[in-house]
Short mmCIF file of C-alpha atoms and ligand atoms in Angstrom, two decimals:
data_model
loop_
_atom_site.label_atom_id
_atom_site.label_comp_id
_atom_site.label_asym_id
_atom_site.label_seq_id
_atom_site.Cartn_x
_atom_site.Cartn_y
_atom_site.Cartn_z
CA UNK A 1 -21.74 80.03 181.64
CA UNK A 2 -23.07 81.54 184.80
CA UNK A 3 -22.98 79.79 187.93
CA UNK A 4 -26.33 78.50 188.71
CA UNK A 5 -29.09 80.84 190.65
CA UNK A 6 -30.53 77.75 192.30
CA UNK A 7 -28.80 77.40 196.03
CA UNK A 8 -26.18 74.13 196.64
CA UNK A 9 -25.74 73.45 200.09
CA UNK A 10 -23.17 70.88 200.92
CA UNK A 11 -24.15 68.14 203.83
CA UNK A 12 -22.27 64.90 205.33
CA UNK A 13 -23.27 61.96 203.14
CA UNK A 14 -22.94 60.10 206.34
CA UNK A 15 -24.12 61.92 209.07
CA UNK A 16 -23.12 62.01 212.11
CA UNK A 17 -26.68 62.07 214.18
CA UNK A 18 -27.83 59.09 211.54
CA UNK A 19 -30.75 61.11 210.60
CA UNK A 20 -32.39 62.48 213.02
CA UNK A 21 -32.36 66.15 212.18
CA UNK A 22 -29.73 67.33 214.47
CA UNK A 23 -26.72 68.41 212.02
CA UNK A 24 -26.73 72.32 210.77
CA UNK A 25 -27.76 72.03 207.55
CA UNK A 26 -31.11 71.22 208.89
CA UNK A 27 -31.63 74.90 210.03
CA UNK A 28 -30.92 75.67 206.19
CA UNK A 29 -33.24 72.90 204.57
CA UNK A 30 -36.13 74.12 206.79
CA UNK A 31 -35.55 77.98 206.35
CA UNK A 32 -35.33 77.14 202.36
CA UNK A 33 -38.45 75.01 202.75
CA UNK A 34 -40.18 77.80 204.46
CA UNK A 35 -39.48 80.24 201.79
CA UNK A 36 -40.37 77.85 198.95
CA UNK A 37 -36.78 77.98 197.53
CA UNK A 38 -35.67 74.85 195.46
CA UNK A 39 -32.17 73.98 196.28
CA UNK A 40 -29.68 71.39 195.26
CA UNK A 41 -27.47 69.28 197.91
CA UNK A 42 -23.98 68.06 197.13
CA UNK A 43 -22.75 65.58 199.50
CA UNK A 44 -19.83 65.60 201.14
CA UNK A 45 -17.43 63.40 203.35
CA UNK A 46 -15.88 63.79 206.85
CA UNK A 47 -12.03 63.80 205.18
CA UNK A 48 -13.35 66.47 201.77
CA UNK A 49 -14.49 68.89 204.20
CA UNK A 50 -10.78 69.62 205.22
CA UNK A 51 -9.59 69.62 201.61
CA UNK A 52 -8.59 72.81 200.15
CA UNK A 53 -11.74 72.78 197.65
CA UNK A 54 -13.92 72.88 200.37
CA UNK A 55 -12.32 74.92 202.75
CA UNK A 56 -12.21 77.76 199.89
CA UNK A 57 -16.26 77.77 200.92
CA UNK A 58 -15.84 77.44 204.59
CA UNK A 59 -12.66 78.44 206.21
CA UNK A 60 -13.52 75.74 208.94
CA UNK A 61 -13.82 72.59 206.80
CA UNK A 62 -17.96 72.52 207.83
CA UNK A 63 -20.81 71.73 206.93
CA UNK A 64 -23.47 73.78 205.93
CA UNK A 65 -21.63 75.75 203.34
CA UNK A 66 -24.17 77.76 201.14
CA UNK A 67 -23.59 78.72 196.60
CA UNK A 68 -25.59 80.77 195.24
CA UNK A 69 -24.97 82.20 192.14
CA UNK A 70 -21.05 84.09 193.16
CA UNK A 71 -22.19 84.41 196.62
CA UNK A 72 -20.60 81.11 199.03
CA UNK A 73 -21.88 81.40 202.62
CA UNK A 74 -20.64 79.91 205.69
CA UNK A 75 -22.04 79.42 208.89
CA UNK A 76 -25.93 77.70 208.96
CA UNK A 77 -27.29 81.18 211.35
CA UNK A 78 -25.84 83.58 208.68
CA UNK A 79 -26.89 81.36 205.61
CA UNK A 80 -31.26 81.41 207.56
CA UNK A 81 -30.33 84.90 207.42
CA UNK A 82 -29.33 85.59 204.23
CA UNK A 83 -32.46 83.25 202.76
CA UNK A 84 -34.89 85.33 205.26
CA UNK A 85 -33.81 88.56 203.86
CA UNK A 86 -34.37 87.91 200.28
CA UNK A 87 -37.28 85.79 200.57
CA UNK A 88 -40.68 86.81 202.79
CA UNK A 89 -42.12 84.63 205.31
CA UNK A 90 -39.33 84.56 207.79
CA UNK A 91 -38.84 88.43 208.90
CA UNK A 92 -41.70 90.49 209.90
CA UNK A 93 -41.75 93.65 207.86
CA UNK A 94 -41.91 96.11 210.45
CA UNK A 95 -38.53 97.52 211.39
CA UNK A 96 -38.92 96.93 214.67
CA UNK A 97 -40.30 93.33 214.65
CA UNK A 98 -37.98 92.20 212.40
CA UNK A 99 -35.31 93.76 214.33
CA UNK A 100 -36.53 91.67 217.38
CA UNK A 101 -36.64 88.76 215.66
CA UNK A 102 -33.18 88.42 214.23
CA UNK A 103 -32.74 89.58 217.92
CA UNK A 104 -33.77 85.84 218.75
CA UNK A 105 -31.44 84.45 215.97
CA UNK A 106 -28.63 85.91 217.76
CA UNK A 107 -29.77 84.78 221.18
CA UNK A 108 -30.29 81.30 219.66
CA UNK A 109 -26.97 81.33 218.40
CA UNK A 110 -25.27 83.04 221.07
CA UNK A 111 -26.70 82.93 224.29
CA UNK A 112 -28.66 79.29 224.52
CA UNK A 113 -26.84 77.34 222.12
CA UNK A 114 -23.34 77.40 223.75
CA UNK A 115 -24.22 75.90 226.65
CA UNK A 116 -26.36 73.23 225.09
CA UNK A 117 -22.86 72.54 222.89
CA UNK A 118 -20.86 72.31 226.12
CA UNK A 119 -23.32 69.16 227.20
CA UNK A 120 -22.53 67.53 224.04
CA UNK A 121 -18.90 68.08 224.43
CA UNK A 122 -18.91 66.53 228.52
CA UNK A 123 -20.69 64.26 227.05
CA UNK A 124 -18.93 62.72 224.25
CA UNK A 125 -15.58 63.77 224.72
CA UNK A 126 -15.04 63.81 228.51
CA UNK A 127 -17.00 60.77 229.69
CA UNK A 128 -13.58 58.83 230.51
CA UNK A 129 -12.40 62.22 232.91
CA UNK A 130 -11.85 62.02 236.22
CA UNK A 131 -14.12 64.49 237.14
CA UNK A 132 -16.80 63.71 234.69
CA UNK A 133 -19.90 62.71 237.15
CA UNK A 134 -18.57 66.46 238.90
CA UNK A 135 -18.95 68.35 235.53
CA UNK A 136 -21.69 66.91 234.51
CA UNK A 137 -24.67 68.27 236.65
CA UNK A 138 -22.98 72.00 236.36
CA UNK A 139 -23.44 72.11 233.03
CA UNK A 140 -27.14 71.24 233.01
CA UNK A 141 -27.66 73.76 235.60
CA UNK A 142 -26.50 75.92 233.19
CA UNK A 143 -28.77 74.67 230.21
CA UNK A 144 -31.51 75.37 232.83
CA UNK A 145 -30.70 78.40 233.91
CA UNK A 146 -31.43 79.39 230.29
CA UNK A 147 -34.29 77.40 229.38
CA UNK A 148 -35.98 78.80 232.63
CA UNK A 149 -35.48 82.19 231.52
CA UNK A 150 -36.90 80.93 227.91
CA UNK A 151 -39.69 78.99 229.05
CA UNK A 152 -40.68 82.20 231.21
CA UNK A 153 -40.70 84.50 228.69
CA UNK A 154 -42.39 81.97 226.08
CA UNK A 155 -45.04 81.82 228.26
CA UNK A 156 -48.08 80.72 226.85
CA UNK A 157 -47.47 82.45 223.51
CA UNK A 158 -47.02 79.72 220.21
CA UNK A 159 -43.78 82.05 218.82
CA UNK A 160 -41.19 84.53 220.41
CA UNK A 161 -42.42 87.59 219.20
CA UNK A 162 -45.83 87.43 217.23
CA UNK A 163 -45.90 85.17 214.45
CA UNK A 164 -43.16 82.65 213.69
CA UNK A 165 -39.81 84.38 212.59
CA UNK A 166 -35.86 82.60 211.83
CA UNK A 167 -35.85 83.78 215.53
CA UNK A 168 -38.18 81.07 216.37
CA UNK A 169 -36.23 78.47 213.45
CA UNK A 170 -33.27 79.32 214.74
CA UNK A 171 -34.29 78.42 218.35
CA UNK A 172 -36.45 75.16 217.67
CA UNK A 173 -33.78 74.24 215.94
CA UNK A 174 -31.11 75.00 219.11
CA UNK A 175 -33.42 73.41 221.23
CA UNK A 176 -34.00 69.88 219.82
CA UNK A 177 -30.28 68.95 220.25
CA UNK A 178 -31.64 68.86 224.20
CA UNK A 179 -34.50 66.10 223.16
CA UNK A 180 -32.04 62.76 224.13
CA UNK A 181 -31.04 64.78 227.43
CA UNK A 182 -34.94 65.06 228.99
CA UNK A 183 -33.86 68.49 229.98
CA UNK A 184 -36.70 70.33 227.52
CA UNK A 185 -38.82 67.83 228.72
CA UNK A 186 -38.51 69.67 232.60
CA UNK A 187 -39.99 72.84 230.41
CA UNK A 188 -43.61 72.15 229.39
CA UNK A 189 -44.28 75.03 227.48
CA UNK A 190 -41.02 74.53 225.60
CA UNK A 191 -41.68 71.01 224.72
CA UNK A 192 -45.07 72.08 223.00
CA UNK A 193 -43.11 75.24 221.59
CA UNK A 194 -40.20 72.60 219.80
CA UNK A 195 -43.55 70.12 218.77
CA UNK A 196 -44.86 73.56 217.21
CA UNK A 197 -42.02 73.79 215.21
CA UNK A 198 -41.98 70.12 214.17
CA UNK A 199 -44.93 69.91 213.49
CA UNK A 200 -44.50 72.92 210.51
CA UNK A 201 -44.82 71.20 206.93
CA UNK A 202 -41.56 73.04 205.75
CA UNK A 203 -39.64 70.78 208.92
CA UNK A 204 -41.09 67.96 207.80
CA UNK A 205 -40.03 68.47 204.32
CA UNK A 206 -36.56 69.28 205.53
CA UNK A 207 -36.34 66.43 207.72
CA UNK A 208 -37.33 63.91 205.53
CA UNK A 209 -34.99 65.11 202.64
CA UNK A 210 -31.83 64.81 205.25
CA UNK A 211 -33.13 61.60 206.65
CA UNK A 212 -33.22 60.28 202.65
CA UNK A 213 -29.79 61.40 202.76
CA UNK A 214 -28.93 59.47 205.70
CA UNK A 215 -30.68 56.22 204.85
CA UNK A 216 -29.31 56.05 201.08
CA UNK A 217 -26.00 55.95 203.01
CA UNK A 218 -26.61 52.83 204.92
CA UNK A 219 -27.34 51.19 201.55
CA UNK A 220 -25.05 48.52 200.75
CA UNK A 221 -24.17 50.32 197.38
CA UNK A 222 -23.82 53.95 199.31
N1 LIG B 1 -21.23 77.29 213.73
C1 LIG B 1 -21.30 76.40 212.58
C2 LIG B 1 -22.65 76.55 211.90
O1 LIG B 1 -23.63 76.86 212.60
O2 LIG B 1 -22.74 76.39 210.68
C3 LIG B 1 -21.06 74.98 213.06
C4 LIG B 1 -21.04 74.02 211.91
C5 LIG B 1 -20.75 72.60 212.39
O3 LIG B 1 -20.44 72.34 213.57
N2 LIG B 1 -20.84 71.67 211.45
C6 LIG B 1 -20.55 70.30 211.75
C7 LIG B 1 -19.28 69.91 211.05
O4 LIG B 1 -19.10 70.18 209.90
C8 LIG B 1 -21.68 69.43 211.24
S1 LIG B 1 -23.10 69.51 212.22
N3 LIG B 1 -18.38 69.24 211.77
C9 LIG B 1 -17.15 68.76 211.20
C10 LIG B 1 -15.95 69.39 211.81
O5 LIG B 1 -16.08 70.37 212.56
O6 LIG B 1 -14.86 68.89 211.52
C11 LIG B 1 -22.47 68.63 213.62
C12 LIG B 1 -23.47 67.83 214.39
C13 LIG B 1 -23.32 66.49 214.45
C14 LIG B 1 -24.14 65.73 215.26
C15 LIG B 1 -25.12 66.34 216.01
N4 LIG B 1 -25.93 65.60 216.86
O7 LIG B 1 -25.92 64.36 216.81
O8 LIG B 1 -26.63 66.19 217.69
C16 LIG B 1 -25.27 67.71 215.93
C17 LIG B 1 -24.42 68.46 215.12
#
């Protein structure tokens, strides 16, 4: 029998952020909600995703891994890729806009995310350092070094770069990790730019179907 046409993405079946959005597979609910792509979910725990049968999907026991069909993708910006090349709504189709806007995937990805990542990391896993309360400010600095630069070429504009792109999902996305931190909040235009992307349907789809996920795991039967 073939494999099945209809995309499986595997996510925590207890997540780590309880819900609220934050984990990668919510970049790939949203883009597949966009779309208007059906897709299944199989659930997965912290210990399976370092198991050989998972790892054969994603080399770095993770979550979001993506099946469709033969194809397995890892890697949540590659996987909003893949879906906004086959499907329309999330590339322009001029070869220049759409160039631009998987421009903004990569700067997501690459250029605003790291740093946000680095606060999480102080954060979490070097609160009990030494120099801590030292780190800590330079590494905001550093989030709004880039959020300045974002905010001022935002400007007043609702997307990136014309109408909303996976540059733009990818970068909502990025940018509500910063919500708990009040950083965004220093931004204005930023703020309204994330509450634009909330505010789509297909989020709210997607974020409701991971938060079902989350509370059926805080069942007493889960
Ligand atoms: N670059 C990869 C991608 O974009 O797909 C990163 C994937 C990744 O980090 N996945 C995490 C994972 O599987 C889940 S989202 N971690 C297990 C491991 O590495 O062993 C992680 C996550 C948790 C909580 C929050 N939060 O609360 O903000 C955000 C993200």
């Amino acid at each position: 029998m073939p494999p099945p046409l209809t995309p499986v993405i595997t996510v925590f079946e207890r997540s780590p952020d309880r819900g609220k959005g934050l984990a990668r597979d919510m970049r790939v609910r949203w883009a597949l909600e966009e779309v208007g792509q059906a897709y299944e979910v199989r659930l997965v725990s912290f210990g399976a995703v370092k198991e050989p049968v998972h790892r054969a999907l994603h080399p770095f026991g993770q979550i979001p891994t993506y099946e469709e069909g033969t194809l397995v993708l890892f890697e949540s910006g590659a996987i909003v890729f893949h879906i906004a090349e086959r499907h329309a709504g999330l590339l322009p189709d001029d070869a220049h806009a759409r160039a631009r806007a998987i421009a903004w995937m990569f700067a997501a990805l690459n250029t605003v995310e790291p740093p946000i990542l680095d606060l999480q990391t102080t954060k979490f896993m070097e609160r009990d350092k030494t120099w801590y309360e030292q780190r800590l400010p330079i590494v905001e600095d550093r989030i709004r070094d880039r959020l300045g630069e974002l905010s001022d070429r935002l400007g007043n504009a609702d997307w990136l770069d014309g109408a909303f792109s996976a540059g733009d999902l990818i970068m909502v996305s990025v940018l509500l990790r910063l919500k708990a931190s009040g950083l965004l909040d220093e931004y204005p235009n930023l703020s309204a730019y994330v509450a634009r992307g909330e505010a789509r349907p297909a989020y709210k789809r997607a974020f409701a179907a991971q938060l079902a996920v989350f509370v059926a795991s805080q069942s007493p039967i889960a």
